[in-house]
mmCIF file with all atom_site columns, C-alpha atoms in Angstrom:
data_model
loop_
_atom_site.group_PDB
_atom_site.id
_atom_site.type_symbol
_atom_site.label_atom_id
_atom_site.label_alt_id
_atom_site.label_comp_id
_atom_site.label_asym_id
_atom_site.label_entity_id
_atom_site.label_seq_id
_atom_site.pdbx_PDB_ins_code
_atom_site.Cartn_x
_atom_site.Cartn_y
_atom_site.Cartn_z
_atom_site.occupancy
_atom_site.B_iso_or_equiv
_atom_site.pdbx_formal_charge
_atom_site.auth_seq_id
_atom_site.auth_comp_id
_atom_site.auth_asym_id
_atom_site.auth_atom_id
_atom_site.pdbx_PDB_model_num
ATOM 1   C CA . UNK A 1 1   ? 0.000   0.000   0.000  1.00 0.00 ? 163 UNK A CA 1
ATOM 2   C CA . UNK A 1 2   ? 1.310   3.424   -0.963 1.00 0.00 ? 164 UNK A CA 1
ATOM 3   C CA . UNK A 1 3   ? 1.416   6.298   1.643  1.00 0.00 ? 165 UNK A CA 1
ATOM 4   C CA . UNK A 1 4   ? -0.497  8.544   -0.845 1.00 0.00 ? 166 UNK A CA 1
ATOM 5   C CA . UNK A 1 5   ? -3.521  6.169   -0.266 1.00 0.00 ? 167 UNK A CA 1
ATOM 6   C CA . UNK A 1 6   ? -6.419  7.817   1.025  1.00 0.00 ? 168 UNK A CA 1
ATOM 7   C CA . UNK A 1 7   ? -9.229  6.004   2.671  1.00 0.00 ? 169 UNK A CA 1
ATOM 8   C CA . UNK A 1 8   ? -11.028 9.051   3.569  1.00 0.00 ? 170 UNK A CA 1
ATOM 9   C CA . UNK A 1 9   ? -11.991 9.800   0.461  1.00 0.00 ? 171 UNK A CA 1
ATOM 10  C CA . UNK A 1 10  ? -13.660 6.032   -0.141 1.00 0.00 ? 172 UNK A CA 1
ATOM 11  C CA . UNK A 1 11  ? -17.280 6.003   -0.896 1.00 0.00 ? 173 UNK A CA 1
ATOM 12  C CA . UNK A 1 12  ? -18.980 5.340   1.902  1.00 0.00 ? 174 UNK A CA 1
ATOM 13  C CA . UNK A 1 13  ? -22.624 4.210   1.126  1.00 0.00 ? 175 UNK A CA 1
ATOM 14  C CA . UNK A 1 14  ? -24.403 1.134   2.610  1.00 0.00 ? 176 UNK A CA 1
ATOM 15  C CA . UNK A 1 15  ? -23.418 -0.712  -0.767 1.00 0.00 ? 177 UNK A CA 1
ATOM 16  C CA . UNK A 1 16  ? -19.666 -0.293  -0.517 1.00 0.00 ? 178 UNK A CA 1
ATOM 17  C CA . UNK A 1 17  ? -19.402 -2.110  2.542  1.00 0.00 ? 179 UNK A CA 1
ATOM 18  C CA . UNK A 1 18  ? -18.130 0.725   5.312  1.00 0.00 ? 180 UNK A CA 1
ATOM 19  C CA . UNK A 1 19  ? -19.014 0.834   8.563  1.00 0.00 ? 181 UNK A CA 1
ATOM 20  C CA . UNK A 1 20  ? -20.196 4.173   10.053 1.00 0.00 ? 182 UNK A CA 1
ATOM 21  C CA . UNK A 1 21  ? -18.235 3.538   13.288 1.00 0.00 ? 183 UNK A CA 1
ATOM 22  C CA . UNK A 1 22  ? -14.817 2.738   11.971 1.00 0.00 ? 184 UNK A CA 1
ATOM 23  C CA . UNK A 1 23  ? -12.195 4.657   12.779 1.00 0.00 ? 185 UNK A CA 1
ATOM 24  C CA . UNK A 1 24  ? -10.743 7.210   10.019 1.00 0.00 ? 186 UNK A CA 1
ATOM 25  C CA . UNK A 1 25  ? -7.435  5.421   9.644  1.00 0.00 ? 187 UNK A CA 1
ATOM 26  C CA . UNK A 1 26  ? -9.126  1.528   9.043  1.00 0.00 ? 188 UNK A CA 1
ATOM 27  C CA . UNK A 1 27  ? -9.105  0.514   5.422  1.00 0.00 ? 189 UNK A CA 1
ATOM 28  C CA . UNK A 1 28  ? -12.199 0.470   3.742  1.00 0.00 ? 190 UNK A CA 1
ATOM 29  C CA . UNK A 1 29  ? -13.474 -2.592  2.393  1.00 0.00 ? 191 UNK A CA 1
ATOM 30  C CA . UNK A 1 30  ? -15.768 -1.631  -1.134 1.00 0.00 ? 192 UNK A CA 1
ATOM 31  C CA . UNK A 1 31  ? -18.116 -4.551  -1.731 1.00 0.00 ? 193 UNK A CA 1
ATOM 32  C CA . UNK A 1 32  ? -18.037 -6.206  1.943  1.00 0.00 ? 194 UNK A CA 1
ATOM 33  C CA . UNK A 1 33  ? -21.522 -5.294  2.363  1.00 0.00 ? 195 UNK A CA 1
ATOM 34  C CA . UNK A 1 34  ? -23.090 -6.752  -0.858 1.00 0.00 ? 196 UNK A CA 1
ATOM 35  C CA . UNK A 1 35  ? -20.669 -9.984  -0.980 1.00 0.00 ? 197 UNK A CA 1
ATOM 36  C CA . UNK A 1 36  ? -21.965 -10.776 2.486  1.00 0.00 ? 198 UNK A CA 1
ATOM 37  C CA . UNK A 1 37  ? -26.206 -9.863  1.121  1.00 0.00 ? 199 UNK A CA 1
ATOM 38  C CA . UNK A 1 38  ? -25.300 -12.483 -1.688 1.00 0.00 ? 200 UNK A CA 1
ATOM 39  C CA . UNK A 1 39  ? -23.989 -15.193 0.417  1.00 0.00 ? 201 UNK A CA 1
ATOM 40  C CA . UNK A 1 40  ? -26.848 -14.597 2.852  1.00 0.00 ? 202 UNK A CA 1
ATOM 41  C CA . UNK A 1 41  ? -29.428 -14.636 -0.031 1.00 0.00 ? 203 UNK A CA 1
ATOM 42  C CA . UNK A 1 42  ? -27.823 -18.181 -1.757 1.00 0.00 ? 204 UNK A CA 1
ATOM 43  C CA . UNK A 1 43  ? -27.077 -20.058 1.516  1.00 0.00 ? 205 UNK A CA 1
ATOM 44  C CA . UNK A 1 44  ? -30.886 -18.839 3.338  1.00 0.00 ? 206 UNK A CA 1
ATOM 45  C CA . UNK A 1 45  ? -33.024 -19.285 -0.064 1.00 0.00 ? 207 UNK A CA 1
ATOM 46  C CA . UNK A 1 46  ? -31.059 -22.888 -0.375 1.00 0.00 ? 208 UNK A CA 1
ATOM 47  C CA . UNK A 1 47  ? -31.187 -23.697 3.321  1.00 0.00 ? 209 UNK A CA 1
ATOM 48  C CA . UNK A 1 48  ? -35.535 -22.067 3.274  1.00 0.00 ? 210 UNK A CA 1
ATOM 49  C CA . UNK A 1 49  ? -36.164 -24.121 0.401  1.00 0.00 ? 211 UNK A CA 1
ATOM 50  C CA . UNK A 1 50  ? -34.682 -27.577 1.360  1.00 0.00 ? 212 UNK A CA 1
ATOM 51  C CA . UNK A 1 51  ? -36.890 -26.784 4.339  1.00 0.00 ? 213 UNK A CA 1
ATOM 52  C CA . UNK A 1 52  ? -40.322 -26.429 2.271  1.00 0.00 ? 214 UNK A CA 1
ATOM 53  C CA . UNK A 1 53  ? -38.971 -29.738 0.934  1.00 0.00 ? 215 UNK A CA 1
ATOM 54  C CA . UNK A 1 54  ? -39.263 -31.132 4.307  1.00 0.00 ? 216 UNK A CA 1
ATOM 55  C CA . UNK A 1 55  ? -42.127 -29.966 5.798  1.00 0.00 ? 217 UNK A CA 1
ATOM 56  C CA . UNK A 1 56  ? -44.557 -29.575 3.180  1.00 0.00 ? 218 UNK A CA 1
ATOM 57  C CA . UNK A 1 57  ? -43.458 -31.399 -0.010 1.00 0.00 ? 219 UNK A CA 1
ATOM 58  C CA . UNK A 1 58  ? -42.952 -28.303 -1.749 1.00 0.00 ? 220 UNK A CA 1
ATOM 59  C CA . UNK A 1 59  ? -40.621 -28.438 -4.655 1.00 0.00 ? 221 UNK A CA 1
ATOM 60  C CA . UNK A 1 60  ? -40.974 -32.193 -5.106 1.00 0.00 ? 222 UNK A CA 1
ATOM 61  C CA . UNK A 1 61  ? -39.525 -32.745 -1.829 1.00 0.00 ? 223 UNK A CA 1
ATOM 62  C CA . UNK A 1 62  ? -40.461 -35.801 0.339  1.00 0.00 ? 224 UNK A CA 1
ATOM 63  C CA . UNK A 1 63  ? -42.410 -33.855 3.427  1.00 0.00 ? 225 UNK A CA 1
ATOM 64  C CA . UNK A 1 64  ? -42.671 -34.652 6.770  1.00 0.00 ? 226 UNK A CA 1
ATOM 65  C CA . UNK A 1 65  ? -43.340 -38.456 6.782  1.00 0.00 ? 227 UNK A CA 1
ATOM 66  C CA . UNK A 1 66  ? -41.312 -38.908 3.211  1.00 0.00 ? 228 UNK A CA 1
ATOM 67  C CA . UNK A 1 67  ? -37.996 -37.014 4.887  1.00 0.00 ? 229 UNK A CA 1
ATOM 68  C CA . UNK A 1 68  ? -38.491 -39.407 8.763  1.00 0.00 ? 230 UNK A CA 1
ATOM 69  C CA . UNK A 1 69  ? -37.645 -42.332 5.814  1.00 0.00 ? 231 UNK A CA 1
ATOM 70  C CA . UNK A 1 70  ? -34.777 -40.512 4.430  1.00 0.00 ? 232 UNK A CA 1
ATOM 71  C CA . UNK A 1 71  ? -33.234 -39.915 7.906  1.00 0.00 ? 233 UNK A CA 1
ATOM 72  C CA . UNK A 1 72  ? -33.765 -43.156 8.718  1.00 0.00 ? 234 UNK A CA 1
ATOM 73  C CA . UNK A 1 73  ? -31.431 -44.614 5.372  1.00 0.00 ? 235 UNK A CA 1
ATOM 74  C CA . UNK A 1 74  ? -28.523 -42.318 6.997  1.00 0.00 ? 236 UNK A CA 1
ATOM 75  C CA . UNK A 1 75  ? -29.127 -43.995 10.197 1.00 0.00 ? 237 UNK A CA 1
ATOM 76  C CA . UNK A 1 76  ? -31.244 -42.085 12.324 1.00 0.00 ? 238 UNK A CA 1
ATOM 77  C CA . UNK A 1 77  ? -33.647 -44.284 13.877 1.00 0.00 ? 239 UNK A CA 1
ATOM 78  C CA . UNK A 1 78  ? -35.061 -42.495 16.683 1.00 0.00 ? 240 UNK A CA 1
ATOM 79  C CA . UNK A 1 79  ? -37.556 -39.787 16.865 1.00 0.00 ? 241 UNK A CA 1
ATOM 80  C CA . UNK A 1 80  ? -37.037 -39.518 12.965 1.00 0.00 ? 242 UNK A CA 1
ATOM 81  C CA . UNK A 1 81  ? -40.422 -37.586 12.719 1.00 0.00 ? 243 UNK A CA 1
ATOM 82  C CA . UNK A 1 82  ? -39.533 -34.728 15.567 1.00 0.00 ? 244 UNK A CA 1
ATOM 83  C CA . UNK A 1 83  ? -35.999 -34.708 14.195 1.00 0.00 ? 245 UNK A CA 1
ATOM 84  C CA . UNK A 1 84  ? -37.895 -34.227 10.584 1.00 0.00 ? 246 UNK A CA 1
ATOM 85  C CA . UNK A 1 85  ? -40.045 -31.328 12.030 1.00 0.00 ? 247 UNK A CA 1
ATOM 86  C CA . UNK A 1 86  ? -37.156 -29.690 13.820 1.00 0.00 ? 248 UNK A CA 1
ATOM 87  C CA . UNK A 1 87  ? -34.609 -29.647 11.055 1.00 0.00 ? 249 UNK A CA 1
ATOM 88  C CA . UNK A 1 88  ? -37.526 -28.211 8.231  1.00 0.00 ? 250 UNK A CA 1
ATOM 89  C CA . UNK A 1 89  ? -38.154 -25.036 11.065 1.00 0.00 ? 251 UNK A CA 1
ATOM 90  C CA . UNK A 1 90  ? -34.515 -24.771 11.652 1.00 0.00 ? 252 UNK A CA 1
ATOM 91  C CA . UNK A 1 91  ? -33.825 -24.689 7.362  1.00 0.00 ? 253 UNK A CA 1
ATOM 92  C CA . UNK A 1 92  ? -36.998 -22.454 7.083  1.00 0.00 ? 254 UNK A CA 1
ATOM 93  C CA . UNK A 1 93  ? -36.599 -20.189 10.313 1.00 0.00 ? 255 UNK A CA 1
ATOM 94  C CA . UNK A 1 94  ? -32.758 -20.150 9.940  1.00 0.00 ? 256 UNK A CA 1
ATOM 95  C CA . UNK A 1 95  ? -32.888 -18.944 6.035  1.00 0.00 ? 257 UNK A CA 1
ATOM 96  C CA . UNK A 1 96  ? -35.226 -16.238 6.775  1.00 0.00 ? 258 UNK A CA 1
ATOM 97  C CA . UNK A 1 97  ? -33.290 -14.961 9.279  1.00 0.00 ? 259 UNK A CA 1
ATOM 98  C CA . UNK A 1 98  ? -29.945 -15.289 7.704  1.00 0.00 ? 260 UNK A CA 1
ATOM 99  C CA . UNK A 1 99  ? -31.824 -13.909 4.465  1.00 0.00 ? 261 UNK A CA 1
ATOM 100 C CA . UNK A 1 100 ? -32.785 -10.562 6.712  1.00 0.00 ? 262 UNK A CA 1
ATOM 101 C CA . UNK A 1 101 ? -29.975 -10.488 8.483  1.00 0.00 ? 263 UNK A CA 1
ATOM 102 C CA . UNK A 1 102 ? -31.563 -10.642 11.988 1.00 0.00 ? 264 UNK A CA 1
ATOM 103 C CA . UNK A 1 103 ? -30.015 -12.803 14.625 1.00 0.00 ? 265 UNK A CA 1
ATOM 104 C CA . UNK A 1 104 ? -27.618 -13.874 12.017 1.00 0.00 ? 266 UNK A CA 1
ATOM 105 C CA . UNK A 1 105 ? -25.407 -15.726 14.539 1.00 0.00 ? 267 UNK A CA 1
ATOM 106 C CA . UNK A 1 106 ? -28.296 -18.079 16.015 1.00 0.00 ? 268 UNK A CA 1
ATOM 107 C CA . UNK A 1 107 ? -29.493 -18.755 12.587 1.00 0.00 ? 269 UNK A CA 1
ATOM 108 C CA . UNK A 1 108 ? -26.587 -19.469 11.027 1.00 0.00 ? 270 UNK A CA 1
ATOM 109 C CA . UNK A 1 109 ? -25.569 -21.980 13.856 1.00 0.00 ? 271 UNK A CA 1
ATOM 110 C CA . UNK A 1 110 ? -28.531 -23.330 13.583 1.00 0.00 ? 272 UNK A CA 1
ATOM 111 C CA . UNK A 1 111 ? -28.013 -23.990 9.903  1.00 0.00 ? 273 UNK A CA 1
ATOM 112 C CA . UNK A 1 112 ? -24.549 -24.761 10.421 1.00 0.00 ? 274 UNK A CA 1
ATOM 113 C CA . UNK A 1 113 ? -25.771 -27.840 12.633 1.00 0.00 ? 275 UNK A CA 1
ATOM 114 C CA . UNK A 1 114 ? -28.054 -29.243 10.066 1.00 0.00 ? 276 UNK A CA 1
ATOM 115 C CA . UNK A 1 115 ? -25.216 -29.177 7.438  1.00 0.00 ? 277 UNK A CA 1
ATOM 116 C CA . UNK A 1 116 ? -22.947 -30.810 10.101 1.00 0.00 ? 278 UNK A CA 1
ATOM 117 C CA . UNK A 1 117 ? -25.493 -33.719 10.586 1.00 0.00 ? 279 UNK A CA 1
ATOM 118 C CA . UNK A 1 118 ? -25.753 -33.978 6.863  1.00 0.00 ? 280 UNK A CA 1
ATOM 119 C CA . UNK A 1 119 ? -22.555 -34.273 6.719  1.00 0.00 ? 281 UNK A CA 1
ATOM 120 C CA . UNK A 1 120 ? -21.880 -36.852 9.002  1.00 0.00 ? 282 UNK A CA 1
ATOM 121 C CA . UNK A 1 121 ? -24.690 -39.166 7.806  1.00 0.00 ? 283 UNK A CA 1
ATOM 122 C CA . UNK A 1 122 ? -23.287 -39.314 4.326  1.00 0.00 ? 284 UNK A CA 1
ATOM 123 C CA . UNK A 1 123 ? -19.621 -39.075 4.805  1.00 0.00 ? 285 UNK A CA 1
ATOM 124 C CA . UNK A 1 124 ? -19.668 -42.540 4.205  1.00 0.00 ? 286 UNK A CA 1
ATOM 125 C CA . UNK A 1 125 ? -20.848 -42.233 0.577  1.00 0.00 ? 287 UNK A CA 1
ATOM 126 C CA . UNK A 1 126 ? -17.849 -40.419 -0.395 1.00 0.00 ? 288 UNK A CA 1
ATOM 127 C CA . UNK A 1 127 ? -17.753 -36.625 -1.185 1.00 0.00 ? 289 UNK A CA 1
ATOM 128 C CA . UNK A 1 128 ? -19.137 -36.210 -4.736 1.00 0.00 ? 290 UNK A CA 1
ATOM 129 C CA . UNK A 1 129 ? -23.104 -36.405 -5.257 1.00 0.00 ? 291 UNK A CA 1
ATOM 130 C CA . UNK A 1 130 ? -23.927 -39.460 -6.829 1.00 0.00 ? 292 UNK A CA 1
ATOM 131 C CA . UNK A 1 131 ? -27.195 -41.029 -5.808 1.00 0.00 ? 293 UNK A CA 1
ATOM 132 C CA . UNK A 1 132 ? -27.780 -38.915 -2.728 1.00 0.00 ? 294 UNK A CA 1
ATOM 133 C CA . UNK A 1 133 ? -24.917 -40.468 -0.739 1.00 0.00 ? 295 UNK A CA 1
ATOM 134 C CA . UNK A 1 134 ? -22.495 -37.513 -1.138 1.00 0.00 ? 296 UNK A CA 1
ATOM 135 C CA . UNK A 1 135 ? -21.738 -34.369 0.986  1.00 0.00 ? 297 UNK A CA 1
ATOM 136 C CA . UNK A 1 136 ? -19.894 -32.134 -0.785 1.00 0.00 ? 298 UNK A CA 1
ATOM 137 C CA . UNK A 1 137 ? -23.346 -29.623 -0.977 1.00 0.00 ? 299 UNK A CA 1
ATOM 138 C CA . UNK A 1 138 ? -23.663 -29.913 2.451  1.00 0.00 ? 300 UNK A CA 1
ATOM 139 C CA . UNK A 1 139 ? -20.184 -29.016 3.536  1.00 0.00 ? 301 UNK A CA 1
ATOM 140 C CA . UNK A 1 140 ? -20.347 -25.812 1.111  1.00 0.00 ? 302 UNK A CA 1
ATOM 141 C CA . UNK A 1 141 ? -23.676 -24.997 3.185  1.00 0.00 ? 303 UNK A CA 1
ATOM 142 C CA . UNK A 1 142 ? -22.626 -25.633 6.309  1.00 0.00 ? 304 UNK A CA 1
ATOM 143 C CA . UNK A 1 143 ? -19.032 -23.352 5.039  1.00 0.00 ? 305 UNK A CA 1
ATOM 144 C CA . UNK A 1 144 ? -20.983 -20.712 4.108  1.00 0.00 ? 306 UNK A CA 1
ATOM 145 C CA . UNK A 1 145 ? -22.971 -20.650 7.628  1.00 0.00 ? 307 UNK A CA 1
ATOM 146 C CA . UNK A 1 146 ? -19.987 -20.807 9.464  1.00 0.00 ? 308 UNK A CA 1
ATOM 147 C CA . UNK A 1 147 ? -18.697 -17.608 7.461  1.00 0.00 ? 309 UNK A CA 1
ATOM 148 C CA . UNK A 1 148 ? -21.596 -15.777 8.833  1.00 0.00 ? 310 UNK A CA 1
ATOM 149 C CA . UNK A 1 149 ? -20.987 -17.145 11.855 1.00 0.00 ? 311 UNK A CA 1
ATOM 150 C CA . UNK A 1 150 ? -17.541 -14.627 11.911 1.00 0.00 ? 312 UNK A CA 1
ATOM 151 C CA . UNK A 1 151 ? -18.657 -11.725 10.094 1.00 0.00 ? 313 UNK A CA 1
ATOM 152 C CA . UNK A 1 152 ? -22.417 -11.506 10.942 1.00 0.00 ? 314 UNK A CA 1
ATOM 153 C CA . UNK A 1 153 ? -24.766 -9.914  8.044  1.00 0.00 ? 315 UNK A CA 1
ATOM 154 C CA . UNK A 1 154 ? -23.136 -7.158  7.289  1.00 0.00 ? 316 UNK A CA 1
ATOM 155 C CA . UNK A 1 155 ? -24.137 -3.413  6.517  1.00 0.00 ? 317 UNK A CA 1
ATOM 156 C CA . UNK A 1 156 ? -27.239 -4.684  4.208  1.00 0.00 ? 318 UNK A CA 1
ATOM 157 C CA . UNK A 1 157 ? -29.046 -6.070  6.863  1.00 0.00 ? 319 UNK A CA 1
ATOM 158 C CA . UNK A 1 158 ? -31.512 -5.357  9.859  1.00 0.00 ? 320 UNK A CA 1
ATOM 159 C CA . UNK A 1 159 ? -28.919 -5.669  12.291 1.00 0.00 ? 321 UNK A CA 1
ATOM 160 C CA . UNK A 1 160 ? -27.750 -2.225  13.098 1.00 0.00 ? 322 UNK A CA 1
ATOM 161 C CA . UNK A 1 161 ? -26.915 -1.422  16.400 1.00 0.00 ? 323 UNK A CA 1
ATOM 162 C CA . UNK A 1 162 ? -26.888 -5.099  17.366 1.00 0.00 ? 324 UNK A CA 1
ATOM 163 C CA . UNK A 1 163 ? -23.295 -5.943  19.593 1.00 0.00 ? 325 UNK A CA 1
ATOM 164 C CA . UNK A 1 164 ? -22.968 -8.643  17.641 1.00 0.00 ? 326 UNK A CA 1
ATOM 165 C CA . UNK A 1 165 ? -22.850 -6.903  14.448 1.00 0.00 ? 327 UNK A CA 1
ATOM 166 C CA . UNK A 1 166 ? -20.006 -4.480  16.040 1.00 0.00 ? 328 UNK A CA 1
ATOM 167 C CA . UNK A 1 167 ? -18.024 -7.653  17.435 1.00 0.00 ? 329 UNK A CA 1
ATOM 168 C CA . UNK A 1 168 ? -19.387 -10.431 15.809 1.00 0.00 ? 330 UNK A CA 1
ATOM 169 C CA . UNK A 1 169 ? -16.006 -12.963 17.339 1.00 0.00 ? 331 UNK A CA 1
ATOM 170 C CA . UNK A 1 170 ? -17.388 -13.658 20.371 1.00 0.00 ? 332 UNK A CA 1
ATOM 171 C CA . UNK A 1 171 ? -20.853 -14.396 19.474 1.00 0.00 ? 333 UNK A CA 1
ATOM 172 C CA . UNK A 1 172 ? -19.532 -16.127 16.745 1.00 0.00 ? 334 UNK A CA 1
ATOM 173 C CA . UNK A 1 173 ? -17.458 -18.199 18.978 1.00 0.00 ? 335 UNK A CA 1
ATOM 174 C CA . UNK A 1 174 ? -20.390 -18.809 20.890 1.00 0.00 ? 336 UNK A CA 1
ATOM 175 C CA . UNK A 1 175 ? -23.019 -19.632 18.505 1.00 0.00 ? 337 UNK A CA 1
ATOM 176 C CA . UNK A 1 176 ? -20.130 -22.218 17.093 1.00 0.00 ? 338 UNK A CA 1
ATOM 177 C CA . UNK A 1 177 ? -19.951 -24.134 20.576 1.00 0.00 ? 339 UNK A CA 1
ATOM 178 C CA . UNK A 1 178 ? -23.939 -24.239 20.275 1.00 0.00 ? 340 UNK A CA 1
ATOM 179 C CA . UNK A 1 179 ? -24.007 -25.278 16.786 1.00 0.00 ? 341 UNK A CA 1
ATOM 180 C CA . UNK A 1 180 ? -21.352 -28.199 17.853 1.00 0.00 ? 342 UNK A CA 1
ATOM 181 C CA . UNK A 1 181 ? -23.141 -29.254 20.660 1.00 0.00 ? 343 UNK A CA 1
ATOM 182 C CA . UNK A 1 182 ? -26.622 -29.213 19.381 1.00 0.00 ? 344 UNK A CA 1
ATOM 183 C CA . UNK A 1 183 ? -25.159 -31.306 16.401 1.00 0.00 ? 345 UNK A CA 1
ATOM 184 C CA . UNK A 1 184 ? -23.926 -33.627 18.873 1.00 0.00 ? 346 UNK A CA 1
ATOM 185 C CA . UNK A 1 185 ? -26.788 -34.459 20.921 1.00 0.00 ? 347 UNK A CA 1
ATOM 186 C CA . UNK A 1 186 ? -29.081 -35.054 17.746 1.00 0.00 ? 348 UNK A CA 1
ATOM 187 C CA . UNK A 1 187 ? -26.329 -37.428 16.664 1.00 0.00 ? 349 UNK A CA 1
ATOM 188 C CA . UNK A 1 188 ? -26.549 -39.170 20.013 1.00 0.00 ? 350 UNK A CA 1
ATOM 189 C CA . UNK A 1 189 ? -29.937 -39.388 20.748 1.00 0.00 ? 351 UNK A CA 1
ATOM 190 C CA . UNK A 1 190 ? -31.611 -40.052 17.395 1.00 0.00 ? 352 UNK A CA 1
ATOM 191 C CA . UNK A 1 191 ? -28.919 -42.682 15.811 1.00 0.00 ? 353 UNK A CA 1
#
């Protein structure tokens, strides 16, 4: 970086990406803002709409009773209907809220523990998508969640004068430990 850069004189609308309360001398980051409104908008609309597929069929999906089958091919054999009923809410609640960008931290760890489980029920089948037995779309999901879990929504979003949005780390660290654990205890109790 040259010392004849000037930050101050950096657009500084909602669109470029800068932060109202930054200090003067922190580099400016043009396009932060949108980047993080289009990976909100393709990991909630993907996330929201495998839910619909869950709990209501929609988009040729297998609802409710359909998806308690599927969970029980990847070895879930326990409560497969409530676990079918919570993880549709937590793809349809979580992707509206990421898609906002309103309690961006909670929804995205709750969306980052649904990819985990994904994950870890079709590891087995190898990475690539072949058949339904691969993970590699869930691992990009559940990638893109925990981005948000680190930089929360962003300057496009309804978070404003949230703490989280001002130090999203901690929260971030946070919401991880609950993502991990809630993983975890579906894993136990429902295979």
């Amino acid at each position: 970086m040259s010392s004849g850069d000037d930050f101050s004189q950096q657009p500084t609308s909602v669109l470029s990406g800068v932060e109202d309360d930054r200090p003067d001398d922190t580099p400016r980051q043009g396009g932060l803002g949108l980047g993080l409104l289009i990976l909100r908008l393709a990991l909630g609309l993907t996330m929201g709409a495998h839910g619909l597929q869950h709990l209501f069929g929609l988009f040729g999906g297998p609802g409710i009773g359909g998806f308690a089958r599927v969970l029980e091919t990847f070895g879930y054999h326990k409560q497969t209907t409530l676990l079918s009923w919570i993880t549709g809410i937590t793809e349809v609640g979580g992707g509206v809220l990421v898609i906002v960008g309103l309690f961006t931290p909670l929804a995205a760890a709750g969306l980052l523990g649904v990819a985990a489980n994904a994950v870890y029920a079709k590891f087995h089948g190898g990475f690539f998508e072949g058949q339904g037995q691969g993970f590699e779309l869930e691992l990009l999901l559940g990638a893109a969640a925990l981005s948000l879990l680190f930089t929360g929504a962003g300057p496009i979003s309804l978070e404003r004068n949230t703490p989280w949005r001002k130090r999203p780390l901690p929260l971030g660290l946070v919401a991880l430990l609950l993502a991990a654990a809630a993983a975890v205890v579906v894993i136990v109790l429902t295979r």
